[in-house]
Amino acid sequence: DFVMTQSPDSLAVSLGERATIHCKSSQSVLYSSNNKNYLAWYQQRPGQPPKLLISWASTRESGVPDRFSGSGSGTDFTLTISSLQAEDVAVYYCQQYYSTPLTFGGGTRVEIK
Amino acid sequence: EVQLVESGGGLVQPGGSLRLSCAASGFTFNNYAMSWVRQAPGKGLEWVSTICGSDSNTYYVDSVRGRFTISRDDSKNTLYLQMDSPRAEDTAVYYCAKGGRGSCYSAGDYWGQGTLVTVSS
């Protein structure tokens, strides 16, 4: 199974500052035949279902603010919130969909400092 | 507008049975993979099962294989999860999620609000 390891477990960032979350996969999620990374990022606000922010490691979903960006390839990935807003308080998860069982990272809680 | 509405959750005894449903609207249901993902109280997300859109192949996490069955009725735009012999560790909010068109391996781009399953005697 692919083990997804997120860091840190939690972080507190001042409004307007940058938040950076890391996700490391135990195996590469880069599919060589199409050169795509099968890696997604989700946001889960308190009491809400998860919301897809980014797929294919760096493709922002429609309607997602451009302060959210994803980067990385192979086994190491990053979600960056360039200027933290109050509504970004949430838990963020990475997920690989390269192989079953599809697996999630343990989550990173983002709070306001 | 894509909508996914889960139902069927509740209290079930260990070893009993429960069937979850997810009514879908706003997209051509039969073209898309659909998944169940669960979240135990205060815990992270765990993928449970996926059914493909094109060939209805199914996939399960090891912990539920042989006990849970995912299925779909494309005529009713509905996804199901039959839960047989549930255990206390299956207690969670169960979400249905819409996957990709034409590919079983995809991110979940729309999620329902979830239905709570509690396994307890």
Short mmCIF file of N, CA, C and O in Angstrom, two decimals, chain B:
data_model
loop_
_atom_site.label_atom_id
_atom_site.label_comp_id
_atom_site.label_asym_id
_atom_site.label_seq_id
_atom_site.Cartn_x
_atom_site.Cartn_y
_atom_site.Cartn_z
N GLU B 1 -26.25 21.52 -11.38
CA GLU B 1 -25.46 21.48 -10.15
C GLU B 1 -25.37 20.03 -9.65
O GLU B 1 -26.37 19.36 -9.50
N VAL B 2 -24.17 19.58 -9.40
CA VAL B 2 -23.96 18.23 -8.88
C VAL B 2 -24.44 18.17 -7.43
O VAL B 2 -24.11 19.03 -6.62
N GLN B 3 -25.23 17.15 -7.14
CA GLN B 3 -25.66 16.90 -5.77
C GLN B 3 -25.53 15.42 -5.45
O GLN B 3 -25.86 14.57 -6.28
N LEU B 4 -25.05 15.14 -4.26
CA LEU B 4 -24.94 13.78 -3.74
C LEU B 4 -25.57 13.78 -2.35
O LEU B 4 -25.15 14.56 -1.49
N VAL B 5 -26.56 12.92 -2.17
CA VAL B 5 -27.27 12.89 -0.90
C VAL B 5 -27.27 11.47 -0.35
O VAL B 5 -27.89 10.57 -0.93
N GLU B 6 -26.55 11.29 0.75
CA GLU B 6 -26.48 9.99 1.38
C GLU B 6 -27.65 9.77 2.34
O GLU B 6 -28.19 10.73 2.91
N SER B 7 -28.01 8.51 2.51
CA SER B 7 -29.04 8.13 3.48
C SER B 7 -28.78 6.69 3.92
O SER B 7 -27.95 5.99 3.34
N GLY B 8 -29.52 6.29 4.96
CA GLY B 8 -29.44 4.91 5.41
C GLY B 8 -28.60 4.68 6.64
O GLY B 8 -28.56 3.56 7.16
N GLY B 9 -27.90 5.70 7.11
CA GLY B 9 -27.09 5.53 8.30
C GLY B 9 -27.95 5.37 9.55
O GLY B 9 -29.16 5.55 9.51
N GLY B 10 -27.29 5.00 10.64
CA GLY B 10 -27.99 4.83 11.90
C GLY B 10 -27.24 3.87 12.80
O GLY B 10 -26.06 3.58 12.58
N LEU B 11 -27.95 3.39 13.80
CA LEU B 11 -27.37 2.46 14.76
C LEU B 11 -27.59 1.03 14.27
O LEU B 11 -28.72 0.65 13.92
N VAL B 12 -26.54 0.25 14.24
CA VAL B 12 -26.62 -1.14 13.83
C VAL B 12 -25.81 -1.97 14.82
O VAL B 12 -24.78 -1.53 15.30
N GLN B 13 -26.30 -3.16 15.09
CA GLN B 13 -25.59 -4.04 16.02
C GLN B 13 -24.43 -4.74 15.31
O GLN B 13 -24.51 -5.01 14.10
N PRO B 14 -23.39 -5.02 16.05
CA PRO B 14 -22.29 -5.83 15.45
C PRO B 14 -22.86 -7.12 14.89
O PRO B 14 -23.69 -7.78 15.53
N GLY B 15 -22.44 -7.44 13.67
CA GLY B 15 -22.94 -8.64 13.01
C GLY B 15 -24.24 -8.45 12.27
O GLY B 15 -24.70 -9.38 11.59
N GLY B 16 -24.81 -7.27 12.35
CA GLY B 16 -26.07 -6.99 11.65
C GLY B 16 -25.84 -6.61 10.19
O GLY B 16 -24.83 -7.01 9.59
N SER B 17 -26.77 -5.84 9.64
CA SER B 17 -26.64 -5.38 8.26
C SER B 17 -27.21 -3.98 8.13
O SER B 17 -28.13 -3.60 8.88
N LEU B 18 -26.67 -3.25 7.18
CA LEU B 18 -27.15 -1.89 6.91
C LEU B 18 -26.83 -1.59 5.46
O LEU B 18 -25.79 -2.00 4.94
N ARG B 19 -27.74 -0.87 4.79
CA ARG B 19 -27.46 -0.46 3.42
C ARG B 19 -27.49 1.04 3.32
O ARG B 19 -28.51 1.67 3.65
N LEU B 20 -26.40 1.61 2.87
CA LEU B 20 -26.31 3.04 2.62
C LEU B 20 -26.65 3.32 1.16
O LEU B 20 -26.33 2.52 0.28
N SER B 21 -27.27 4.47 0.93
CA SER B 21 -27.58 4.91 -0.42
C SER B 21 -27.02 6.30 -0.64
O SER B 21 -26.85 7.08 0.30
N CYS B 22 -26.74 6.59 -1.90
CA CYS B 22 -26.29 7.92 -2.29
C CYS B 22 -27.00 8.28 -3.57
O CYS B 22 -26.74 7.70 -4.63
N ALA B 23 -27.94 9.23 -3.48
CA ALA B 23 -28.69 9.68 -4.65
C ALA B 23 -27.93 10.81 -5.33
O ALA B 23 -27.58 11.80 -4.70
N ALA B 24 -27.68 10.61 -6.62
CA ALA B 24 -26.87 11.56 -7.38
C ALA B 24 -27.72 12.32 -8.39
O ALA B 24 -28.68 11.76 -8.95
N SER B 25 -27.36 13.55 -8.64
CA SER B 25 -28.03 14.35 -9.66
C SER B 25 -27.07 15.41 -10.18
O SER B 25 -26.06 15.71 -9.55
N GLY B 26 -27.40 15.94 -11.36
CA GLY B 26 -26.61 17.03 -11.92
C GLY B 26 -25.48 16.59 -12.83
O GLY B 26 -24.71 17.44 -13.29
N PHE B 27 -25.36 15.28 -13.08
CA PHE B 27 -24.33 14.79 -14.00
C PHE B 27 -24.80 13.44 -14.55
O PHE B 27 -25.74 12.83 -14.02
N THR B 28 -24.14 12.98 -15.60
CA THR B 28 -24.49 11.71 -16.23
C THR B 28 -23.88 10.58 -15.41
O THR B 28 -22.73 10.18 -15.61
N PHE B 29 -24.66 10.08 -14.48
CA PHE B 29 -24.19 9.19 -13.42
C PHE B 29 -23.41 8.00 -13.97
O PHE B 29 -22.34 7.66 -13.45
N ASN B 30 -23.91 7.35 -15.01
CA ASN B 30 -23.31 6.08 -15.44
C ASN B 30 -21.92 6.25 -16.03
O ASN B 30 -21.19 5.27 -16.22
N ASN B 31 -21.50 7.47 -16.32
CA ASN B 31 -20.19 7.71 -16.91
C ASN B 31 -19.06 7.83 -15.90
O ASN B 31 -17.89 7.91 -16.27
N TYR B 32 -19.42 7.89 -14.61
CA TYR B 32 -18.43 8.27 -13.60
C TYR B 32 -18.21 7.20 -12.54
O TYR B 32 -19.14 6.52 -12.11
N ALA B 33 -16.95 7.10 -12.14
CA ALA B 33 -16.63 6.28 -10.98
C ALA B 33 -17.21 6.93 -9.72
O ALA B 33 -17.32 8.16 -9.65
N MET B 34 -17.60 6.10 -8.77
CA MET B 34 -18.16 6.59 -7.51
C MET B 34 -17.49 5.84 -6.36
O MET B 34 -17.14 4.67 -6.49
N SER B 35 -17.31 6.55 -5.26
CA SER B 35 -16.60 5.97 -4.13
C SER B 35 -17.33 6.23 -2.82
O SER B 35 -18.14 7.15 -2.71
N TRP B 36 -16.99 5.41 -1.84
CA TRP B 36 -17.35 5.65 -0.44
C TRP B 36 -16.05 5.90 0.33
O TRP B 36 -15.07 5.15 0.19
N VAL B 37 -16.09 6.95 1.14
CA VAL B 37 -14.97 7.31 2.01
C VAL B 37 -15.55 7.53 3.40
O VAL B 37 -16.63 8.13 3.53
N ARG B 38 -14.87 7.06 4.42
CA ARG B 38 -15.41 7.21 5.77
C ARG B 38 -14.47 7.98 6.68
O ARG B 38 -13.27 8.11 6.40
N GLN B 39 -15.05 8.47 7.76
CA GLN B 39 -14.28 9.25 8.74
C GLN B 39 -14.78 8.90 10.13
O GLN B 39 -15.90 9.27 10.50
N ALA B 40 -13.97 8.18 10.88
CA ALA B 40 -14.31 7.85 12.25
C ALA B 40 -14.32 9.13 13.09
O ALA B 40 -13.63 10.10 12.74
N PRO B 41 -15.06 9.15 14.17
CA PRO B 41 -15.17 10.37 14.98
C PRO B 41 -13.81 10.92 15.40
O PRO B 41 -13.00 10.21 15.99
N GLY B 42 -13.54 12.16 15.03
CA GLY B 42 -12.30 12.81 15.39
C GLY B 42 -11.07 12.33 14.65
O GLY B 42 -9.94 12.70 14.99
N LYS B 43 -11.27 11.51 13.61
CA LYS B 43 -10.14 10.93 12.88
C LYS B 43 -10.06 11.45 11.45
O LYS B 43 -10.86 12.29 11.04
N GLY B 44 -9.10 10.92 10.70
CA GLY B 44 -8.91 11.33 9.32
C GLY B 44 -9.78 10.55 8.35
O GLY B 44 -10.66 9.79 8.74
N LEU B 45 -9.53 10.78 7.08
CA LEU B 45 -10.31 10.17 6.02
C LEU B 45 -9.75 8.80 5.65
O LEU B 45 -8.52 8.60 5.60
N GLU B 46 -10.66 7.87 5.38
CA GLU B 46 -10.26 6.53 4.95
C GLU B 46 -11.11 6.12 3.75
O GLU B 46 -12.35 6.06 3.84
N TRP B 47 -10.46 5.84 2.63
CA TRP B 47 -11.15 5.31 1.46
C TRP B 47 -11.67 3.91 1.76
O TRP B 47 -10.96 3.10 2.36
N VAL B 48 -12.91 3.65 1.36
CA VAL B 48 -13.55 2.36 1.62
C VAL B 48 -13.67 1.53 0.35
O VAL B 48 -13.29 0.36 0.31
N SER B 49 -14.22 2.14 -0.71
CA SER B 49 -14.53 1.36 -1.90
C SER B 49 -14.80 2.27 -3.07
O SER B 49 -15.22 3.42 -2.90
N THR B 50 -14.54 1.76 -4.28
CA THR B 50 -14.83 2.47 -5.53
C THR B 50 -15.46 1.51 -6.51
O THR B 50 -15.07 0.33 -6.58
N ILE B 51 -16.43 2.01 -7.26
CA ILE B 51 -17.00 1.28 -8.38
C ILE B 51 -16.80 2.12 -9.63
O ILE B 51 -17.10 3.32 -9.64
N CYS B 52 -16.26 1.50 -10.66
CA CYS B 52 -15.96 2.23 -11.88
C CYS B 52 -17.25 2.54 -12.65
O CYS B 52 -18.28 1.89 -12.45
N GLY B 53 -17.14 3.52 -13.55
CA GLY B 53 -18.31 3.90 -14.31
C GLY B 53 -18.51 3.05 -15.55
O GLY B 53 -19.63 2.66 -15.87
N SER B 54 -17.43 2.75 -16.23
CA SER B 54 -17.53 2.10 -17.53
C SER B 54 -17.82 0.61 -17.41
O SER B 54 -18.71 0.09 -18.06
N ASP B 55 -17.08 -0.08 -16.56
CA ASP B 55 -17.19 -1.53 -16.49
C ASP B 55 -17.67 -2.03 -15.14
O ASP B 55 -17.79 -3.25 -14.94
N SER B 56 -17.96 -1.09 -14.23
CA SER B 56 -18.44 -1.42 -12.89
C SER B 56 -17.50 -2.33 -12.11
O SER B 56 -17.93 -3.07 -11.23
N ASN B 57 -16.22 -2.31 -12.45
CA ASN B 57 -15.24 -2.99 -11.59
C ASN B 57 -15.30 -2.37 -10.20
O ASN B 57 -15.59 -1.18 -10.04
N THR B 58 -15.02 -3.19 -9.20
CA THR B 58 -15.09 -2.72 -7.82
C THR B 58 -13.78 -2.96 -7.09
O THR B 58 -13.05 -3.91 -7.39
N TYR B 59 -13.52 -2.07 -6.14
CA TYR B 59 -12.30 -2.13 -5.35
C TYR B 59 -12.65 -1.84 -3.89
O TYR B 59 -13.54 -1.02 -3.62
N TYR B 60 -11.93 -2.48 -2.97
CA TYR B 60 -12.21 -2.32 -1.54
C TYR B 60 -10.92 -2.21 -0.74
O TYR B 60 -9.89 -2.80 -1.10
N VAL B 61 -11.02 -1.50 0.38
CA VAL B 61 -9.94 -1.55 1.36
C VAL B 61 -9.99 -2.92 2.02
O VAL B 61 -11.07 -3.52 2.16
N ASP B 62 -8.85 -3.44 2.40
CA ASP B 62 -8.78 -4.81 2.92
C ASP B 62 -9.72 -5.02 4.12
O ASP B 62 -10.31 -6.09 4.28
N SER B 63 -9.85 -4.01 4.95
CA SER B 63 -10.60 -4.18 6.21
C SER B 63 -12.09 -4.41 6.00
O SER B 63 -12.78 -4.86 6.92
N VAL B 64 -12.62 -4.12 4.81
CA VAL B 64 -14.04 -4.33 4.56
C VAL B 64 -14.32 -5.37 3.48
O VAL B 64 -15.47 -5.78 3.30
N ARG B 65 -13.27 -5.77 2.77
CA ARG B 65 -13.47 -6.74 1.68
C ARG B 65 -14.08 -8.02 2.23
O ARG B 65 -13.65 -8.57 3.23
N GLY B 66 -15.14 -8.50 1.55
CA GLY B 66 -15.84 -9.69 2.00
C GLY B 66 -17.00 -9.40 2.94
O GLY B 66 -17.83 -10.27 3.19
N ARG B 67 -17.07 -8.18 3.48
CA ARG B 67 -18.16 -7.79 4.37
C ARG B 67 -19.03 -6.70 3.75
O ARG B 67 -20.24 -6.67 3.98
N PHE B 68 -18.42 -5.78 3.02
CA PHE B 68 -19.15 -4.69 2.39
C PHE B 68 -19.21 -4.93 0.89
O PHE B 68 -18.28 -5.50 0.29
N THR B 69 -20.31 -4.47 0.27
CA THR B 69 -20.47 -4.58 -1.17
C THR B 69 -20.92 -3.25 -1.74
O THR B 69 -21.96 -2.72 -1.33
N ILE B 70 -20.16 -2.72 -2.67
CA ILE B 70 -20.54 -1.49 -3.36
C ILE B 70 -21.28 -1.87 -4.64
O ILE B 70 -20.93 -2.87 -5.31
N SER B 71 -22.30 -1.09 -4.97
CA SER B 71 -23.03 -1.34 -6.20
C SER B 71 -23.65 -0.03 -6.66
O SER B 71 -23.66 0.96 -5.93
N ARG B 72 -24.16 -0.06 -7.89
CA ARG B 72 -24.80 1.12 -8.43
C ARG B 72 -25.99 0.71 -9.27
O ARG B 72 -25.99 -0.36 -9.88
N ASP B 73 -27.02 1.57 -9.27
CA ASP B 73 -28.17 1.40 -10.14
C ASP B 73 -28.20 2.64 -11.03
O ASP B 73 -28.66 3.71 -10.60
N ASP B 74 -27.69 2.49 -12.23
CA ASP B 74 -27.60 3.64 -13.12
C ASP B 74 -28.98 4.14 -13.56
O ASP B 74 -29.13 5.31 -13.91
N SER B 75 -29.98 3.28 -13.52
CA SER B 75 -31.33 3.70 -13.90
C SER B 75 -31.93 4.62 -12.83
O SER B 75 -32.83 5.41 -13.11
N LYS B 76 -31.41 4.51 -11.60
CA LYS B 76 -31.91 5.34 -10.50
C LYS B 76 -30.89 6.38 -10.06
O LYS B 76 -31.12 7.11 -9.08
N ASN B 77 -29.76 6.45 -10.74
CA ASN B 77 -28.69 7.38 -10.36
C ASN B 77 -28.33 7.26 -8.89
O ASN B 77 -28.20 8.26 -8.17
N THR B 78 -28.19 6.03 -8.45
CA THR B 78 -27.97 5.79 -7.02
C THR B 78 -26.81 4.83 -6.80
O THR B 78 -26.68 3.82 -7.49
N LEU B 79 -26.01 5.17 -5.82
CA LEU B 79 -24.88 4.36 -5.37
C LEU B 79 -25.27 3.72 -4.04
O LEU B 79 -25.96 4.34 -3.23
N TYR B 80 -24.80 2.49 -3.82
CA TYR B 80 -25.11 1.79 -2.59
C TYR B 80 -23.85 1.25 -1.92
O TYR B 80 -22.83 1.02 -2.56
N LEU B 81 -23.97 1.05 -0.61
CA LEU B 81 -22.96 0.31 0.14
C LEU B 81 -23.70 -0.62 1.08
O LEU B 81 -24.34 -0.16 2.03
N GLN B 82 -23.66 -1.90 0.78
CA GLN B 82 -24.24 -2.91 1.65
C GLN B 82 -23.20 -3.29 2.69
O GLN B 82 -22.10 -3.74 2.35
N MET B 83 -23.56 -3.06 3.95
CA MET B 83 -22.63 -3.33 5.06
C MET B 83 -23.13 -4.55 5.82
O MET B 83 -24.13 -4.47 6.52
N ASP B 84 -22.46 -5.67 5.65
CA ASP B 84 -22.79 -6.89 6.38
C ASP B 84 -21.73 -7.15 7.45
O ASP B 84 -20.57 -6.81 7.29
N SER B 85 -22.17 -7.74 8.53
CA SER B 85 -21.28 -8.04 9.66
C SER B 85 -20.43 -6.85 10.07
O SER B 85 -19.19 -6.95 10.20
N PRO B 86 -21.05 -5.70 10.28
CA PRO B 86 -20.25 -4.55 10.70
C PRO B 86 -19.64 -4.76 12.08
O PRO B 86 -20.18 -5.53 12.90
N ARG B 87 -18.55 -4.04 12.29
CA ARG B 87 -17.83 -4.11 13.55
C ARG B 87 -17.79 -2.72 14.18
O ARG B 87 -18.03 -1.72 13.51
N ALA B 88 -17.44 -2.67 15.43
CA ALA B 88 -17.38 -1.39 16.12
C ALA B 88 -16.44 -0.42 15.40
O ALA B 88 -16.72 0.79 15.33
N GLU B 89 -15.38 -0.94 14.83
CA GLU B 89 -14.41 -0.07 14.14
C GLU B 89 -14.92 0.47 12.81
O GLU B 89 -14.24 1.30 12.18
N ASP B 90 -16.10 0.04 12.38
CA ASP B 90 -16.72 0.61 11.18
C ASP B 90 -17.54 1.85 11.50
O ASP B 90 -18.09 2.49 10.59
N THR B 91 -17.64 2.20 12.77
CA THR B 91 -18.36 3.41 13.17
C THR B 91 -17.69 4.64 12.57
O THR B 91 -16.50 4.87 12.78
N ALA B 92 -18.46 5.40 11.80
CA ALA B 92 -17.89 6.54 11.09
C ALA B 92 -18.99 7.30 10.35
O ALA B 92 -20.11 6.79 10.20
N VAL B 93 -18.66 8.48 9.90
CA VAL B 93 -19.46 9.16 8.89
C VAL B 93 -19.02 8.62 7.54
O VAL B 93 -17.82 8.58 7.25
N TYR B 94 -19.99 8.19 6.74
CA TYR B 94 -19.70 7.65 5.42
C TYR B 94 -20.10 8.69 4.37
O TYR B 94 -21.26 9.13 4.32
N TYR B 95 -19.12 9.06 3.54
CA TYR B 95 -19.35 10.00 2.46
C TYR B 95 -19.35 9.27 1.12
O TYR B 95 -18.53 8.37 0.91
N CYS B 96 -20.23 9.68 0.21
CA CYS B 96 -20.06 9.25 -1.16
C CYS B 96 -19.38 10.38 -1.92
O CYS B 96 -19.56 11.57 -1.60
N ALA B 97 -18.59 10.00 -2.89
CA ALA B 97 -17.82 10.97 -3.66
C ALA B 97 -17.85 10.60 -5.13
O ALA B 97 -17.75 9.42 -5.49
N LYS B 98 -17.98 11.60 -5.96
CA LYS B 98 -17.98 11.41 -7.41
C LYS B 98 -16.54 11.43 -7.90
O LYS B 98 -15.75 12.28 -7.51
N GLY B 99 -16.23 10.47 -8.76
CA GLY B 99 -14.88 10.39 -9.30
C GLY B 99 -14.82 10.90 -10.72
O GLY B 99 -15.62 11.74 -11.15
N GLY B 100 -13.87 10.36 -11.46
CA GLY B 100 -13.62 10.86 -12.79
C GLY B 100 -14.44 10.15 -13.85
O GLY B 100 -14.94 9.05 -13.65
N ARG B 101 -14.53 10.80 -15.00
CA ARG B 101 -15.22 10.22 -16.15
C ARG B 101 -14.25 9.34 -16.90
O ARG B 101 -13.15 9.76 -17.25
N GLY B 102 -14.66 8.10 -17.11
CA GLY B 102 -13.86 7.21 -17.93
C GLY B 102 -12.66 6.62 -17.24
O GLY B 102 -11.93 5.83 -17.82
N SER B 103 -12.43 7.00 -15.98
CA SER B 103 -11.28 6.44 -15.27
C SER B 103 -11.69 6.13 -13.84
O SER B 103 -12.32 6.94 -13.18
N CYS B 104 -11.29 4.95 -13.41
CA CYS B 104 -11.62 4.56 -12.05
C CYS B 104 -10.66 5.21 -11.05
O CYS B 104 -10.98 5.32 -9.88
N TYR B 105 -9.51 5.61 -11.51
CA TYR B 105 -8.50 6.18 -10.63
C TYR B 105 -8.55 7.70 -10.77
O TYR B 105 -8.00 8.28 -11.71
N SER B 106 -9.22 8.32 -9.83
CA SER B 106 -9.44 9.76 -9.92
C SER B 106 -9.71 10.33 -8.55
O SER B 106 -10.07 9.61 -7.61
N ALA B 107 -9.53 11.64 -8.44
CA ALA B 107 -9.86 12.33 -7.19
C ALA B 107 -11.38 12.47 -7.08
O ALA B 107 -12.11 12.39 -8.07
N GLY B 108 -11.84 12.68 -5.87
CA GLY B 108 -13.26 12.91 -5.64
C GLY B 108 -13.59 14.37 -5.77
O GLY B 108 -13.25 15.16 -4.88
N ASP B 109 -14.26 14.75 -6.86
CA ASP B 109 -14.47 16.18 -7.08
C ASP B 109 -15.75 16.73 -6.46
O ASP B 109 -15.88 17.95 -6.32
N TYR B 110 -16.68 15.87 -6.12
CA TYR B 110 -17.87 16.28 -5.37
C TYR B 110 -18.15 15.25 -4.29
O TYR B 110 -17.99 14.06 -4.52
N TRP B 111 -18.57 15.75 -3.12
CA TRP B 111 -18.84 14.90 -1.97
C TRP B 111 -20.22 15.21 -1.41
O TRP B 111 -20.66 16.36 -1.43
N GLY B 112 -20.85 14.18 -0.88
CA GLY B 112 -22.09 14.41 -0.14
C GLY B 112 -21.81 14.92 1.26
O GLY B 112 -20.65 15.07 1.66
N GLN B 113 -22.87 15.15 2.02
CA GLN B 113 -22.74 15.65 3.39
C GLN B 113 -22.44 14.54 4.39
O GLN B 113 -22.04 14.82 5.52
N GLY B 114 -22.60 13.29 3.97
CA GLY B 114 -22.26 12.17 4.82
C GLY B 114 -23.44 11.64 5.61
O GLY B 114 -24.42 12.35 5.87
N THR B 115 -23.35 10.36 5.99
CA THR B 115 -24.34 9.73 6.85
C THR B 115 -23.60 8.96 7.94
O THR B 115 -22.61 8.27 7.65
N LEU B 116 -24.05 9.11 9.18
CA LEU B 116 -23.35 8.53 10.32
C LEU B 116 -23.82 7.09 10.56
O LEU B 116 -25.02 6.83 10.67
N VAL B 117 -22.86 6.20 10.65
CA VAL B 117 -23.12 4.80 10.99
C VAL B 117 -22.47 4.52 12.34
O VAL B 117 -21.28 4.76 12.52
N THR B 118 -23.28 4.04 13.27
CA THR B 118 -22.78 3.68 14.59
C THR B 118 -23.01 2.19 14.80
O THR B 118 -24.15 1.71 14.73
N VAL B 119 -21.94 1.47 15.04
CA VAL B 119 -22.02 0.03 15.26
C VAL B 119 -21.84 -0.22 16.76
O VAL B 119 -20.77 -0.02 17.32
N SER B 120 -22.92 -0.63 17.37
CA SER B 120 -22.89 -0.82 18.82
C SER B 120 -24.04 -1.71 19.25
O SER B 120 -25.10 -1.70 18.63
N SER B 121 -23.82 -2.46 20.31
CA SER B 121 -24.88 -3.29 20.87
C SER B 121 -25.62 -2.54 21.97
O SER B 121 -26.58 -3.07 22.55
#
